[in-house]
Amino acid sequence: MLNIVLFGPPGAGKGTQSERLIDKYGLIHLSTGDIFRANIKGETELGVLAKSFMDKGQLVPDQVTINMLRSEVEKHDSPKGFIFDGFPRTNAQAKALDELLENLNTSISVMLALEVEENELKVRLKKRAEVSGRIDDANPEVIENRIRVYNQETSPVKNYYQEQNKFVGIDGIGSINDITERLFAAINNI
Ligand code: ADP
């Protein structure tokens, strides 16, 4: 199996690039943000809980997120692989993901980390707010908070994969096609 963690700060382009990767490699795309938003739309219990954190730019608690992710992974019978987008966002989530994949006799192949500097992220998120309808894109304070949470809690997850020699940094500045080519090249190099 090819199991990819697509990593990067809010606005780095994870969603856009995920689409390209699933097309090429036939992977199952699991975006925790998208799954939470679908639950919010469906007014599920999970959605109501997730919304209270997401609207403030905070992380949904680990145990809730991990349980949700586990049940999504278990829905698929003999998949070619997964692309994890927006997960793991904490070291506890990274550990839980390793355990979950171990139970399926597989593991993470690589973490591809899109690197984009903060000012560019803010410009992109502001632009996205005009079309996404996302409450967490519309408010500059919430954007600041998401970037702060990323720097404090999520960025250290890189070290977790670096220690396993699975970390690959990808320059996230350039055209969408250029970045896709960089990701393809990194995957071919595994
Ligand atoms: P972005 O990366 O652009 O901020 P996402 O759609 O990945 O957008 O995430 C939106 C929000 O969903 C996050 O700010 C957070 O509140 C919640 N979320 C998504 N994934 C996770 C996760 N793995 N753990 C905790 N919260 C999460």
mmCIF file of N, CA and C in Angstrom, residues 111-185:
data_model
loop_
_atom_site.group_PDB
_atom_site.id
_atom_site.type_symbol
_atom_site.label_atom_id
_atom_site.label_comp_id
_atom_site.label_asym_id
_atom_site.label_seq_id
_atom_site.Cartn_x
_atom_site.Cartn_y
_atom_site.Cartn_z
ATOM 1 N N MET A 111 5.824 11.185 4.586
ATOM 2 C CA MET A 111 5.141 12.443 4.877
ATOM 3 C C MET A 111 5.649 13.472 3.872
ATOM 4 N N LEU A 112 4.738 14.020 3.071
ATOM 5 C CA LEU A 112 5.094 15.074 2.132
ATOM 6 C C LEU A 112 4.615 16.395 2.736
ATOM 7 N N ALA A 113 5.560 17.270 3.063
ATOM 8 C CA ALA A 113 5.218 18.498 3.778
ATOM 9 C C ALA A 113 5.329 19.699 2.861
ATOM 10 N N LEU A 114 4.193 20.324 2.567
ATOM 11 C CA LEU A 114 4.177 21.520 1.712
ATOM 12 C C LEU A 114 4.660 22.717 2.529
ATOM 13 N N GLU A 115 5.690 23.377 2.029
ATOM 14 C CA GLU A 115 6.287 24.487 2.770
ATOM 15 C C GLU A 115 5.928 25.824 2.121
ATOM 16 N N VAL A 116 5.205 26.642 2.886
ATOM 17 C CA VAL A 116 4.761 27.961 2.411
ATOM 18 C C VAL A 116 4.903 28.944 3.567
ATOM 19 N N GLU A 117 5.494 30.097 3.292
ATOM 20 C CA GLU A 117 5.705 31.031 4.414
ATOM 21 C C GLU A 117 4.416 31.766 4.802
ATOM 22 N N GLU A 118 4.451 32.287 6.045
ATOM 23 C CA GLU A 118 3.234 32.765 6.699
ATOM 24 C C GLU A 118 2.478 33.860 5.938
ATOM 25 N N ASN A 119 3.194 34.835 5.396
ATOM 26 C CA ASN A 119 2.495 35.928 4.706
ATOM 27 C C ASN A 119 1.724 35.425 3.503
ATOM 28 N N GLU A 120 2.340 34.521 2.781
ATOM 29 C CA GLU A 120 1.678 33.932 1.606
ATOM 30 C C GLU A 120 0.428 33.142 2.048
ATOM 31 N N LEU A 121 0.524 32.454 3.171
ATOM 32 C CA LEU A 121 -0.637 31.696 3.674
ATOM 33 C C LEU A 121 -1.812 32.629 3.942
ATOM 34 N N LYS A 122 -1.503 33.767 4.568
ATOM 35 C CA LYS A 122 -2.574 34.712 4.922
ATOM 36 C C LYS A 122 -3.242 35.250 3.663
ATOM 37 N N VAL A 123 -2.437 35.538 2.642
ATOM 38 C CA VAL A 123 -2.992 36.030 1.365
ATOM 39 C C VAL A 123 -3.915 34.968 0.769
ATOM 40 N N ARG A 124 -3.439 33.700 0.764
ATOM 41 C CA ARG A 124 -4.236 32.615 0.162
ATOM 42 C C ARG A 124 -5.542 32.391 0.915
ATOM 43 N N LEU A 125 -5.473 32.420 2.252
ATOM 44 C CA LEU A 125 -6.684 32.145 3.045
ATOM 45 C C LEU A 125 -7.713 33.256 2.858
ATOM 46 N N LYS A 126 -7.223 34.488 2.743
ATOM 47 C CA LYS A 126 -8.117 35.621 2.537
ATOM 48 C C LYS A 126 -8.851 35.457 1.201
ATOM 49 N N LYS A 127 -8.106 35.048 0.195
ATOM 50 C CA LYS A 127 -8.681 34.815 -1.132
ATOM 51 C C LYS A 127 -9.694 33.674 -1.073
ATOM 52 N N ARG A 128 -9.315 32.591 -0.363
ATOM 53 C CA ARG A 128 -10.193 31.431 -0.276
ATOM 54 C C ARG A 128 -11.503 31.796 0.435
ATOM 55 N N ALA A 129 -11.412 32.715 1.403
ATOM 56 C CA ALA A 129 -12.608 33.102 2.173
ATOM 57 C C ALA A 129 -13.714 33.612 1.259
ATOM 58 N N GLU A 130 -13.307 34.238 0.129
ATOM 59 C CA GLU A 130 -14.304 34.798 -0.777
ATOM 60 C C GLU A 130 -15.137 33.718 -1.462
ATOM 61 N N VAL A 131 -14.579 32.520 -1.573
ATOM 62 C CA VAL A 131 -15.308 31.452 -2.269
ATOM 63 C C VAL A 131 -15.688 30.262 -1.383
ATOM 64 N N SER A 132 -14.975 30.057 -0.271
ATOM 65 C CA SER A 132 -15.164 28.808 0.485
ATOM 66 C C SER A 132 -16.404 28.830 1.368
ATOM 67 N N GLY A 133 -16.819 30.031 1.776
ATOM 68 C CA GLY A 133 -17.939 30.120 2.716
ATOM 69 C C GLY A 133 -17.571 29.573 4.094
ATOM 70 N N ARG A 134 -16.280 29.347 4.337
ATOM 71 C CA ARG A 134 -15.863 28.808 5.629
ATOM 72 C C ARG A 134 -15.705 29.913 6.667
ATOM 73 N N ILE A 135 -16.389 29.731 7.807
ATOM 74 C CA ILE A 135 -16.332 30.727 8.877
ATOM 75 C C ILE A 135 -14.888 30.933 9.327
ATOM 76 N N ASP A 136 -14.119 29.819 9.336
ATOM 77 C CA ASP A 136 -12.749 29.923 9.853
ATOM 78 C C ASP A 136 -11.786 30.583 8.872
ATOM 79 N N ASP A 137 -12.228 30.806 7.626
ATOM 80 C CA ASP A 137 -11.407 31.555 6.667
ATOM 81 C C ASP A 137 -11.741 33.049 6.719
ATOM 82 N N ALA A 138 -12.942 33.363 7.180
ATOM 83 C CA ALA A 138 -13.449 34.729 7.032
ATOM 84 C C ALA A 138 -12.896 35.690 8.081
ATOM 85 N N ASN A 139 -12.444 35.170 9.200
ATOM 86 C CA ASN A 139 -12.076 36.029 10.311
ATOM 87 C C ASN A 139 -10.550 36.032 10.540
ATOM 88 N N PRO A 140 -9.894 37.203 10.383
ATOM 89 C CA PRO A 140 -8.438 37.267 10.512
ATOM 90 C C PRO A 140 -7.917 36.742 11.854
ATOM 91 N N GLU A 141 -8.690 36.957 12.928
ATOM 92 C CA GLU A 141 -8.240 36.466 14.241
ATOM 93 C C GLU A 141 -8.239 34.941 14.287
ATOM 94 N N VAL A 142 -9.244 34.344 13.636
ATOM 95 C CA VAL A 142 -9.321 32.875 13.592
ATOM 96 C C VAL A 142 -8.165 32.322 12.746
ATOM 97 N N ILE A 143 -7.845 33.030 11.656
ATOM 98 C CA ILE A 143 -6.720 32.614 10.814
ATOM 99 C C ILE A 143 -5.426 32.661 11.631
ATOM 100 N N GLU A 144 -5.229 33.762 12.365
ATOM 101 C CA GLU A 144 -4.037 33.885 13.231
ATOM 102 C C GLU A 144 -3.969 32.712 14.191
ATOM 103 N N ASN A 145 -5.114 32.387 14.766
ATOM 104 C CA ASN A 145 -5.152 31.296 15.749
ATOM 105 C C ASN A 145 -4.798 29.959 15.109
ATOM 106 N N ARG A 146 -5.314 29.721 13.895
ATOM 107 C CA ARG A 146 -5.010 28.452 13.214
ATOM 108 C C ARG A 146 -3.519 28.342 12.911
ATOM 109 N N ILE A 147 -2.922 29.478 12.517
ATOM 110 C CA ILE A 147 -1.483 29.443 12.225
ATOM 111 C C ILE A 147 -0.687 29.237 13.521
ATOM 112 N N ARG A 148 -1.147 29.865 14.609
ATOM 113 C CA ARG A 148 -0.472 29.691 15.910
ATOM 114 C C ARG A 148 -0.565 28.224 16.359
ATOM 115 N N VAL A 149 -1.755 27.649 16.268
ATOM 116 C CA VAL A 149 -1.944 26.244 16.651
ATOM 117 C C VAL A 149 -1.062 25.342 15.780
ATOM 118 N N TYR A 150 -0.990 25.684 14.490
ATOM 119 C CA TYR A 150 -0.123 24.893 13.592
ATOM 120 C C TYR A 150 1.320 24.942 14.081
ATOM 121 N N ASN A 151 1.812 26.158 14.364
ATOM 122 C CA ASN A 151 3.223 26.284 14.770
ATOM 123 C C ASN A 151 3.501 25.574 16.092
ATOM 124 N N GLN A 152 2.551 25.666 17.023
ATOM 125 C CA GLN A 152 2.801 25.106 18.362
ATOM 126 C C GLN A 152 2.558 23.601 18.431
ATOM 127 N N GLU A 153 1.448 23.140 17.874
ATOM 128 C CA GLU A 153 1.052 21.742 18.102
ATOM 129 C C GLU A 153 1.298 20.831 16.911
ATOM 130 N N THR A 154 1.134 21.392 15.707
ATOM 131 C CA THR A 154 1.166 20.530 14.526
ATOM 132 C C THR A 154 2.564 20.418 13.923
ATOM 133 N N SER A 155 3.267 21.535 13.845
ATOM 134 C CA SER A 155 4.596 21.515 13.228
ATOM 135 C C SER A 155 5.533 20.456 13.844
ATOM 136 N N PRO A 156 5.494 20.230 15.179
ATOM 137 C CA PRO A 156 6.365 19.196 15.762
ATOM 138 C C PRO A 156 6.130 17.786 15.211
ATOM 139 N N VAL A 157 4.986 17.562 14.583
ATOM 140 C CA VAL A 157 4.714 16.222 14.026
ATOM 141 C C VAL A 157 5.738 15.871 12.936
ATOM 142 N N LYS A 158 6.344 16.920 12.324
ATOM 143 C CA LYS A 158 7.409 16.667 11.335
ATOM 144 C C LYS A 158 8.520 15.827 11.942
ATOM 145 N N ASN A 159 8.892 16.168 13.188
ATOM 146 C CA ASN A 159 10.007 15.439 13.835
ATOM 147 C C ASN A 159 9.672 13.962 14.004
ATOM 148 N N TYR A 160 8.407 13.699 14.275
ATOM 149 C CA TYR A 160 7.963 12.318 14.465
ATOM 150 C C TYR A 160 8.303 11.496 13.217
ATOM 151 N N TYR A 161 8.045 12.074 12.038
ATOM 152 C CA TYR A 161 8.324 11.348 10.786
ATOM 153 C C TYR A 161 9.795 11.449 10.382
ATOM 154 N N GLN A 162 10.443 12.549 10.780
ATOM 155 C CA GLN A 162 11.874 12.674 10.516
ATOM 156 C C GLN A 162 12.636 11.550 11.221
ATOM 157 N N GLU A 163 12.215 11.265 12.452
ATOM 158 C CA GLU A 163 12.867 10.193 13.214
ATOM 159 C C GLU A 163 12.706 8.835 12.540
ATOM 160 N N GLN A 164 11.646 8.685 11.771
ATOM 161 C CA GLN A 164 11.434 7.418 11.037
ATOM 162 C C GLN A 164 11.978 7.502 9.609
ATOM 163 N N ASN A 165 12.706 8.598 9.314
ATOM 164 C CA ASN A 165 13.239 8.824 7.951
ATOM 165 C C ASN A 165 12.154 8.855 6.880
ATOM 166 N N LYS A 166 11.010 9.426 7.224
ATOM 167 C CA LYS A 166 9.895 9.439 6.267
ATOM 168 C C LYS A 166 9.504 10.856 5.853
ATOM 169 N N PHE A 167 10.261 11.835 6.313
ATOM 170 C CA PHE A 167 9.899 13.232 6.064
ATOM 171 C C PHE A 167 10.493 13.740 4.746
ATOM 172 N N VAL A 168 9.645 14.322 3.890
ATOM 173 C CA VAL A 168 10.149 14.985 2.683
ATOM 174 C C VAL A 168 9.502 16.365 2.589
ATOM 175 N N GLY A 169 10.311 17.420 2.596
ATOM 176 C CA GLY A 169 9.807 18.786 2.449
ATOM 177 C C GLY A 169 9.613 19.108 0.972
ATOM 178 N N ILE A 170 8.513 19.784 0.650
ATOM 179 C CA ILE A 170 8.207 20.146 -0.743
ATOM 180 C C ILE A 170 7.969 21.654 -0.797
ATOM 181 N N ASP A 171 8.647 22.332 -1.703
ATOM 182 C CA ASP A 171 8.437 23.762 -1.887
ATOM 183 C C ASP A 171 6.994 23.986 -2.374
ATOM 184 N N GLY A 172 6.195 24.671 -1.560
ATOM 185 C CA GLY A 172 4.777 24.851 -1.867
ATOM 186 C C GLY A 172 4.472 26.149 -2.580
ATOM 187 N N ILE A 173 5.511 26.831 -3.074
ATOM 188 C CA ILE A 173 5.329 28.080 -3.820
ATOM 189 C C ILE A 173 5.552 27.788 -5.298
ATOM 190 N N GLY A 174 4.634 28.273 -6.139
ATOM 191 C CA GLY A 174 4.756 28.047 -7.580
ATOM 192 C C GLY A 174 3.386 27.736 -8.145
ATOM 193 N N SER A 175 3.329 27.301 -9.394
ATOM 194 C CA SER A 175 2.018 26.987 -9.974
ATOM 195 C C SER A 175 1.533 25.654 -9.406
ATOM 196 N N ILE A 176 0.229 25.432 -9.458
ATOM 197 C CA ILE A 176 -0.350 24.185 -8.947
ATOM 198 C C ILE A 176 0.301 22.993 -9.655
ATOM 199 N N ASN A 177 0.495 23.119 -10.978
ATOM 200 C CA ASN A 177 1.118 22.016 -11.734
ATOM 201 C C ASN A 177 2.550 21.763 -11.307
ATOM 202 N N ASP A 178 3.307 22.825 -11.093
ATOM 203 C CA ASP A 178 4.707 22.657 -10.669
ATOM 204 C C ASP A 178 4.765 21.890 -9.353
ATOM 205 N N ILE A 179 3.884 22.253 -8.448
ATOM 206 C CA ILE A 179 3.922 21.622 -7.126
ATOM 207 C C ILE A 179 3.511 20.149 -7.241
ATOM 208 N N THR A 180 2.507 19.892 -8.097
ATOM 209 C CA THR A 180 2.107 18.495 -8.325
ATOM 210 C C THR A 180 3.303 17.684 -8.842
ATOM 211 N N GLU A 181 4.054 18.262 -9.783
ATOM 212 C CA GLU A 181 5.228 17.551 -10.331
ATOM 213 C C GLU A 181 6.248 17.252 -9.233
ATOM 214 N N ARG A 182 6.425 18.207 -8.326
ATOM 215 C CA ARG A 182 7.377 17.986 -7.214
ATOM 216 C C ARG A 182 6.905 16.825 -6.329
ATOM 217 N N LEU A 183 5.588 16.783 -6.117
ATOM 218 C CA LEU A 183 5.044 15.702 -5.273
ATOM 219 C C LEU A 183 5.208 14.348 -5.977
ATOM 220 N N PHE A 184 4.895 14.305 -7.282
ATOM 221 C CA PHE A 184 5.056 13.047 -8.037
ATOM 222 C C PHE A 184 6.515 12.580 -7.965
ATOM 223 N N ALA A 185 7.437 13.535 -8.146
ATOM 224 C CA ALA A 185 8.864 13.170 -8.124
ATOM 225 C C ALA A 185 9.249 12.603 -6.761
#
